GROMACS .gro file of C-alpha atoms in nm:
model
  333
    1MET     CA    1  -1.474  -7.632  -6.491
    2SER     CA    2  -1.121  -7.640  -6.592
    3HIS     CA    3  -0.837  -7.805  -6.406
    4THR     CA    4  -0.500  -7.688  -6.435
    5SER     CA    5  -0.205  -7.935  -6.369
    6PRO     CA    6   0.078  -7.824  -6.164
    7PRO     CA    7   0.396  -7.707  -6.334
    8ALA     CA    8   0.622  -8.011  -6.401
    9GLU     CA    9   0.950  -8.008  -6.198
   10PRO     CA   10   1.301  -8.067  -6.358
   11VAL     CA   11   1.394  -8.410  -6.339
   12THR     CA   12   1.728  -8.438  -6.171
   13ASN     CA   13   1.930  -8.753  -6.155
   14PRO     CA   14   2.180  -8.742  -5.866
   15GLN     CA   15   2.342  -9.060  -5.975
   16LEU     CA   16   2.398  -8.927  -6.336
   17ALA     CA   17   2.543  -8.605  -6.203
   18ALA     CA   18   2.767  -8.808  -5.961
   19SER     CA   19   2.893  -9.018  -6.237
   20TRP     CA   20   2.990  -8.727  -6.464
   21SER     CA   21   3.179  -8.566  -6.180
   22ASP     CA   22   3.352  -8.861  -6.106
   23TRP     CA   23   3.460  -8.930  -6.468
   24ALA     CA   24   3.569  -8.565  -6.500
   25GLY     CA   25   3.776  -8.615  -6.191
   26ASP     CA   26   3.942  -8.922  -6.305
   27HIS     CA   27   4.010  -8.785  -6.651
   28THR     CA   28   4.127  -8.437  -6.567
   29ALA     CA   29   4.484  -8.535  -6.601
   30SER     CA   30   4.427  -8.685  -6.956
   31LEU     CA   31   4.190  -8.384  -7.065
   32ILE     CA   32   4.455  -8.119  -6.961
   33GLY     CA   33   4.775  -8.281  -6.911
   34ILE     CA   34   4.783  -8.455  -7.256
   35PRO     CA   35   4.704  -8.131  -7.479
   36LEU     CA   36   4.934  -7.927  -7.258
   37ARG     CA   37   5.242  -8.182  -7.307
   38ILE     CA   38   5.148  -8.191  -7.676
   39ALA     CA   39   5.158  -7.815  -7.693
   40LEU     CA   40   5.490  -7.812  -7.518
   41ILE     CA   41   5.628  -8.060  -7.758
   42VAL     CA   42   5.535  -7.833  -8.053
   43VAL     CA   43   5.657  -7.523  -7.894
   44ILE     CA   44   5.997  -7.687  -7.812
   45LEU     CA   45   6.031  -7.827  -8.187
   46LEU     CA   46   5.940  -7.488  -8.312
   47VAL     CA   47   6.210  -7.319  -8.089
   48LEU     CA   48   6.461  -7.584  -8.219
   49ARG     CA   49   6.377  -7.529  -8.581
   50ALA     CA   50   6.414  -7.156  -8.542
   51VAL     CA   51   6.750  -7.199  -8.386
   52ALA     CA   52   6.871  -7.458  -8.658
   53LYS     CA   53   6.752  -7.213  -8.927
   54ARG     CA   54   6.949  -6.945  -8.758
   55ALA     CA   55   7.248  -7.147  -8.751
   56ILE     CA   56   7.201  -7.251  -9.113
   57THR     CA   57   7.182  -6.887  -9.202
   58ARG     CA   58   7.498  -6.814  -9.045
   59VAL     CA   59   7.678  -7.096  -9.237
   60VAL     CA   60   7.525  -6.965  -9.560
   61GLN     CA   61   7.663  -6.627  -9.494
   62ARG     CA   62   7.999  -6.786  -9.421
   63VAL     CA   63   7.986  -6.956  -9.772
   64LEU     CA   64   7.896  -6.609  -9.921
   65GLU     CA   65   8.180  -6.416  -9.774
   66PRO     CA   66   8.513  -6.480  -9.960
   67SER     CA   67   8.786  -6.644  -9.756
   68ALA     CA   68   9.085  -6.428  -9.648
   69GLY     CA   69   9.323  -6.605  -9.908
   70GLU     CA   70   9.077  -6.542 -10.172
   71ALA     CA   71   9.025  -6.170 -10.080
   72GLU     CA   72   9.397  -6.152 -10.064
   73ARG     CA   73   9.433  -6.296 -10.419
   74SER     CA   74   9.178  -6.077 -10.551
   75ARG     CA   75   9.371  -5.769 -10.478
   76PRO     CA   76   9.604  -5.660 -10.768
   77ARG     CA   77   9.962  -5.631 -10.692
   78ARG     CA   78  10.151  -5.326 -10.799
   79GLN     CA   79  10.448  -5.517 -10.918
   80ALA     CA   80  10.248  -5.745 -11.125
   81ARG     CA   81  10.061  -5.651 -11.444
   82GLY     CA   82   9.755  -5.872 -11.405
   83ALA     CA   83   9.558  -6.020 -11.124
   84THR     CA   84   9.780  -6.285 -10.933
   85VAL     CA   85   9.578  -6.598 -10.928
   86LEU     CA   86   9.205  -6.609 -10.914
   87HIS     CA   87   9.104  -6.373 -11.179
   88ARG     CA   88   8.749  -6.403 -11.238
   89ASP     CA   89   8.457  -6.176 -11.315
   90ARG     CA   90   8.344  -6.073 -10.957
   91SER     CA   91   7.979  -6.074 -11.041
   92ARG     CA   92   8.009  -6.434 -11.167
   93ALA     CA   93   8.200  -6.566 -10.865
   94ARG     CA   94   7.935  -6.376 -10.627
   95GLN     CA   95   7.669  -6.558 -10.844
   96ARG     CA   96   7.823  -6.889 -10.804
   97ARG     CA   97   7.885  -6.852 -10.418
   98GLU     CA   98   7.512  -6.745 -10.400
   99GLN     CA   99   7.392  -7.064 -10.577
  100ARG     CA  100   7.614  -7.278 -10.353
  101ALA     CA  101   7.478  -7.111 -10.046
  102ARG     CA  102   7.108  -7.127 -10.140
  103THR     CA  103   7.150  -7.485 -10.236
  104ILE     CA  104   7.328  -7.598  -9.908
  105GLY     CA  105   7.079  -7.387  -9.713
  106SER     CA  106   6.774  -7.528  -9.877
  107VAL     CA  107   6.924  -7.884  -9.816
  108LEU     CA  108   7.015  -7.837  -9.446
  109SER     CA  109   6.688  -7.671  -9.378
  110SER     CA  110   6.476  -7.954  -9.541
  111ALA     CA  111   6.678  -8.209  -9.347
  112VAL     CA  112   6.627  -8.041  -9.013
  113THR     CA  113   6.251  -7.985  -9.089
  114ILE     CA  114   6.217  -8.356  -9.173
  115VAL     CA  115   6.399  -8.484  -8.872
  116LEU     CA  116   6.212  -8.259  -8.611
  117PHE     CA  117   5.878  -8.342  -8.788
  118MET     CA  118   5.949  -8.700  -8.746
  119VAL     CA  119   6.056  -8.675  -8.379
  120GLY     CA  120   5.741  -8.452  -8.305
  121VAL     CA  121   5.514  -8.714  -8.472
  122ALA     CA  122   5.677  -8.987  -8.256
  123MET     CA  123   5.642  -8.793  -7.929
  124VAL     CA  124   5.282  -8.696  -8.004
  125LEU     CA  125   5.170  -9.057  -8.074
  126ASP     CA  126   5.341  -9.179  -7.775
  127GLN     CA  127   5.146  -8.921  -7.553
  128VAL     CA  128   4.826  -9.020  -7.736
  129GLY     CA  129   4.891  -9.381  -7.654
  130ILE     CA  130   4.973  -9.535  -7.963
  131ALA     CA  131   5.229  -9.795  -7.941
  132LEU     CA  132   5.530  -9.691  -8.162
  133GLY     CA  133   5.698 -10.040  -8.181
  134PRO     CA  134   5.471 -10.152  -8.465
  135LEU     CA  135   5.493  -9.833  -8.654
  136LEU     CA  136   5.871  -9.820  -8.641
  137ALA     CA  137   5.906 -10.167  -8.752
  138SER     CA  138   5.682 -10.104  -9.043
  139ALA     CA  139   5.854  -9.780  -9.133
  140GLY     CA  140   6.195  -9.985  -9.120
  141VAL     CA  141   6.046 -10.235  -9.367
  142VAL     CA  142   5.919  -9.970  -9.617
  143GLY     CA  143   6.242  -9.766  -9.580
  144LEU     CA  144   6.467 -10.080  -9.648
  145ALA     CA  145   6.284 -10.150  -9.965
  146ILE     CA  146   6.279  -9.797 -10.072
  147GLY     CA  147   6.651  -9.769 -10.007
  148PHE     CA  148   6.722 -10.066 -10.207
  149GLY     CA  149   6.529  -9.942 -10.489
  150ALA     CA  150   6.652  -9.585 -10.483
  151GLN     CA  151   7.027  -9.642 -10.426
  152SER     CA  152   7.125  -9.447 -10.740
  153LEU     CA  153   6.905  -9.160 -10.653
  154VAL     CA  154   7.064  -9.125 -10.302
  155ALA     CA  155   7.405  -9.153 -10.462
  156ASP     CA  156   7.308  -8.867 -10.720
  157TYR     CA  157   7.196  -8.657 -10.425
  158LEU     CA  158   7.486  -8.703 -10.193
  159SER     CA  159   7.743  -8.656 -10.485
  160GLY     CA  160   7.569  -8.341 -10.583
  161LEU     CA  161   7.581  -8.207 -10.230
  162LEU     CA  162   7.957  -8.283 -10.203
  163ILE     CA  163   8.008  -8.126 -10.538
  164MET     CA  164   7.867  -7.796 -10.420
  165VAL     CA  165   8.021  -7.815 -10.070
  166GLU     CA  166   8.375  -7.883 -10.223
  167ASP     CA  167   8.319  -7.640 -10.509
  168GLN     CA  168   8.461  -7.872 -10.764
  169TYR     CA  169   8.284  -7.676 -11.037
  170GLY     CA  170   8.015  -7.423 -11.090
  171VAL     CA  171   7.802  -7.238 -11.363
  172GLY     CA  172   8.011  -7.105 -11.635
  173ASP     CA  173   8.323  -7.331 -11.559
  174SER     CA  174   8.489  -7.513 -11.858
  175VAL     CA  175   8.509  -7.899 -11.748
  176ASP     CA  176   8.588  -8.230 -11.873
  177LEU     CA  177   8.360  -8.500 -11.733
  178GLY     CA  178   8.460  -8.764 -11.977
  179GLU     CA  179   8.250  -8.787 -12.262
  180ALA     CA  180   8.070  -8.463 -12.165
  181VAL     CA  181   8.320  -8.154 -12.239
  182GLY     CA  182   8.202  -7.799 -12.244
  183GLU     CA  183   8.073  -7.520 -12.021
  184VAL     CA  184   7.858  -7.602 -11.717
  185GLU     CA  185   7.509  -7.430 -11.733
  186HIS     CA  186   7.341  -7.581 -11.454
  187VAL     CA  187   7.453  -7.765 -11.132
  188GLY     CA  188   7.175  -7.943 -10.927
  189LEU     CA  189   7.169  -8.195 -10.647
  190ARG     CA  190   7.079  -8.463 -10.898
  191LEU     CA  191   7.197  -8.349 -11.255
  192THR     CA  192   7.459  -8.128 -11.398
  193HIS     CA  193   7.399  -7.973 -11.737
  194VAL     CA  194   7.703  -7.932 -11.969
  195ARG     CA  195   7.682  -7.751 -12.311
  196ASP     CA  196   7.949  -7.887 -12.548
  197LEU     CA  197   8.136  -7.715 -12.835
  198ASN     CA  198   7.874  -7.814 -13.099
  199GLY     CA  199   7.591  -7.674 -12.877
  200GLY     CA  200   7.454  -8.027 -12.737
  201LEU     CA  201   7.344  -8.007 -12.386
  202TRP     CA  202   7.452  -8.298 -12.169
  203HIS     CA  203   7.248  -8.415 -11.872
  204ILE     CA  204   7.479  -8.596 -11.644
  205ARG     CA  205   7.376  -8.773 -11.315
  206ASN     CA  206   7.595  -8.650 -11.027
  207GLY     CA  207   7.650  -8.990 -10.915
  208GLU     CA  208   7.807  -9.107 -11.240
  209ILE     CA  209   8.069  -8.819 -11.231
  210LEU     CA  210   8.412  -9.010 -11.128
  211ARG     CA  211   8.644  -8.729 -11.202
  212VAL     CA  212   8.629  -8.383 -11.317
  213ARG     CA  213   8.886  -8.159 -11.491
  214ASN     CA  214   8.828  -7.797 -11.436
  215ASP     CA  215   8.978  -7.548 -11.659
  216SER     CA  216   8.824  -7.258 -11.502
  217GLN     CA  217   8.967  -7.253 -11.134
  218GLU     CA  218   9.259  -7.024 -11.020
  219TRP     CA  219   9.463  -7.009 -11.337
  220ALA     CA  220   9.539  -7.173 -11.676
  221ARG     CA  221   9.845  -7.226 -11.880
  222ALA     CA  222   9.879  -7.163 -12.250
  223VAL     CA  223  10.133  -7.411 -12.403
  224LEU     CA  224  10.267  -7.357 -12.748
  225ASP     CA  225  10.482  -7.620 -12.925
  226VAL     CA  226  10.695  -7.449 -13.205
  227ALA     CA  227  10.844  -7.662 -13.479
  228VAL     CA  228  11.190  -7.566 -13.615
  229ALA     CA  229  11.433  -7.741 -13.864
  230HIS     CA  230  11.725  -7.944 -13.723
  231ASP     CA  231  11.983  -7.692 -13.837
  232ALA     CA  232  11.803  -7.410 -13.669
  233ASN     CA  233  12.015  -7.192 -13.401
  234LEU     CA  234  11.836  -7.285 -13.069
  235ASP     CA  235  11.975  -6.980 -12.898
  236THR     CA  236  11.810  -6.755 -13.178
  237VAL     CA  237  11.508  -6.950 -13.153
  238TYR     CA  238  11.476  -6.915 -12.755
  239ARG     CA  239  11.559  -6.525 -12.807
  240VAL     CA  240  11.263  -6.488 -13.059
  241LEU     CA  241  11.022  -6.677 -12.856
  242GLU     CA  242  11.106  -6.490 -12.539
  243ASP     CA  243  11.099  -6.148 -12.707
  244THR     CA  244  10.770  -6.240 -12.878
  245GLY     CA  245  10.609  -6.350 -12.539
  246ARG     CA  246  10.730  -6.031 -12.363
  247ALA     CA  247  10.595  -5.807 -12.629
  248LEU     CA  248  10.247  -5.974 -12.597
  249ARG     CA  249  10.234  -5.929 -12.230
  250GLU     CA  250  10.321  -5.556 -12.245
  251GLU     CA  251  10.041  -5.471 -12.483
  252PRO     CA  252   9.730  -5.334 -12.289
  253ASP     CA  253   9.493  -5.592 -12.421
  254PHE     CA  254   9.685  -5.883 -12.276
  255ALA     CA  255   9.833  -5.706 -11.964
  256ASP     CA  256   9.549  -5.850 -11.748
  257VAL     CA  257   9.533  -6.173 -11.915
  258LEU     CA  258   9.897  -6.314 -11.871
  259LEU     CA  259   9.994  -6.361 -11.517
  260GLU     CA  260  10.354  -6.394 -11.579
  261ASP     CA  261  10.613  -6.355 -11.859
  262PRO     CA  262  10.620  -6.641 -12.106
  263ALA     CA  263  10.897  -6.897 -12.051
  264VAL     CA  264  11.068  -7.117 -12.312
  265TRP     CA  265  11.082  -7.463 -12.156
  266GLY     CA  266  11.324  -7.580 -12.420
  267VAL     CA  267  11.328  -7.883 -12.687
  268GLN     CA  268  11.030  -8.074 -12.627
  269SER     CA  269  11.099  -8.350 -12.873
  270LEU     CA  270  11.314  -8.446 -13.181
  271ASP     CA  271  11.114  -8.577 -13.484
  272ALA     CA  272  11.216  -8.688 -13.827
  273ASP     CA  273  11.154  -8.354 -13.993
  274GLY     CA  274  11.262  -8.110 -13.708
  275MET     CA  275  11.253  -8.012 -13.337
  276LEU     CA  276  10.965  -7.897 -13.108
  277VAL     CA  277  11.035  -7.612 -12.885
  278ARG     CA  278  10.777  -7.547 -12.605
  279LEU     CA  279  10.679  -7.198 -12.496
  280ALA     CA  280  10.429  -7.172 -12.186
  281VAL     CA  281  10.270  -6.902 -11.986
  282LYS     CA  282  10.025  -6.861 -11.696
  283THR     CA  283   9.707  -6.692 -11.795
  284VAL     CA  284   9.360  -6.626 -11.637
  285PRO     CA  285   9.107  -6.895 -11.658
  286LEU     CA  286   8.939  -6.963 -11.992
  287GLN     CA  287   9.169  -6.734 -12.163
  288GLN     CA  288   9.450  -6.988 -12.248
  289TRP     CA  289   9.322  -7.076 -12.578
  290GLY     CA  290   9.295  -6.729 -12.693
  291VAL     CA  291   9.647  -6.649 -12.592
  292THR     CA  292   9.768  -6.953 -12.759
  293ARG     CA  293   9.630  -6.864 -13.090
  294GLU     CA  294   9.780  -6.522 -13.077
  295LEU     CA  295  10.121  -6.642 -12.958
  296ARG     CA  296  10.109  -6.881 -13.258
  297ARG     CA  297  10.052  -6.603 -13.501
  298ARG     CA  298  10.319  -6.375 -13.373
  299VAL     CA  299  10.566  -6.645 -13.330
  300LYS     CA  300  10.514  -6.748 -13.686
  301GLU     CA  301  10.588  -6.384 -13.788
  302ALA     CA  302  10.891  -6.347 -13.578
  303LEU     CA  303  11.044  -6.663 -13.691
  304ASP     CA  304  11.010  -6.554 -14.038
  305ASP     CA  305  11.177  -6.207 -13.961
  306ALA     CA  306  11.449  -6.395 -13.796
  307GLY     CA  307  11.499  -6.636 -14.102
  308VAL     CA  308  11.442  -6.940 -13.899
  309GLU     CA  309  11.310  -7.224 -14.108
  310ILE     CA  310  10.986  -7.407 -14.003
  311PRO     CA  311  11.047  -7.772 -14.101
  312PHE     CA  312  10.838  -7.935 -14.377
  313PRO     CA  313  10.843  -8.305 -14.497
  314ARG     CA  314  11.121  -8.390 -14.711
  315ARG     CA  315  11.129  -8.671 -14.980
  316ALA     CA  316  11.440  -8.829 -15.111
  317VAL     CA  317  11.436  -8.893 -15.493
  318TRP     CA  318  11.705  -9.137 -15.652
  319VAL     CA  319  11.763  -9.108 -16.007
  320ARG     CA  320  11.921  -9.376 -16.210
  321THR     CA  321  12.146  -9.264 -16.490
  322ASP     CA  322  12.395  -9.428 -16.746
  323THR     CA  323  12.763  -9.299 -16.774
  324PRO     CA  324  12.944  -9.272 -17.100
  325GLU     CA  325  13.229  -9.503 -16.962
  326GLY     CA  326  13.030  -9.805 -17.031
  327GLY     CA  327  12.682  -9.778 -16.854
  328ALA     CA  328  12.794  -9.741 -16.495
  329GLU     CA  329  12.525  -9.633 -16.248
  330ALA     CA  330  12.539  -9.311 -16.080
  331LEU     CA  331  12.281  -9.218 -15.813
  332THR     CA  332  12.174  -8.859 -15.750
  333ARG     CA  333  12.013  -8.766 -15.434
   0.00000   0.00000   0.00000
């Protein structure tokens, strides 16, 4: 005879259920309020980052657009033969502005992102209940140690940023940075690359650049010192130089290179062998050396045609001779 046991009834613990309900009621604000506040912080930071990036994009567009003065200078004047001042290849100028804009925009975007990220982490930790005082103190000590060890690195980055913002030089410019003289091939936040005349590539830290001579901005000047003899007629020399310079500017190959008529500045110096007469003319950037070489060739031919003697070192020879009257000395120069 089989006996069947009655089905087991579910065990319920009223005390346990009450404790769970009490715990949920006590921690409702923490379970719902803290995630909501964290989500609100994240949303606000994302909105701020989007607004900041939009503002940075506008700044970059302003950098890409040429200024009113530059646009006015880039228009050729009908009275003049060449561009007035800033005569550069438009594609190169555009590329240079784009490089500056991209670098500045990247730096600003990174700075904004880092700042907002640090603020967001601090606010989230505060909501979770982690004390920020010890963390900030530890971060301050670590940052101070890193700052002392990376002073030169920070100086390089700040100098590079200022070089780009102030447009001191760019890719393709001919610069003199002290020992490094040549053409700029790359401009970064930390390093500048310069290719010298012999083909060597210089890597210069931006923090070590104390002064810059840029031969490629706005305009240049071709200066030619012509040596003539002391007995040369200066009026004739001035006329020959002026006519030669004017004829050079009237040629189609040099009409857009020379920004004005060559001017004779006068006698530059008086030497033992002759005089130096200076001829100068404004040119477009990076063309002053070619103009100087061409002027030197033409001036030499024009002076030869005008009969103007170019000085040469002279040597005085004294010859001692005996005279028939008794050996008196006569000096012949």
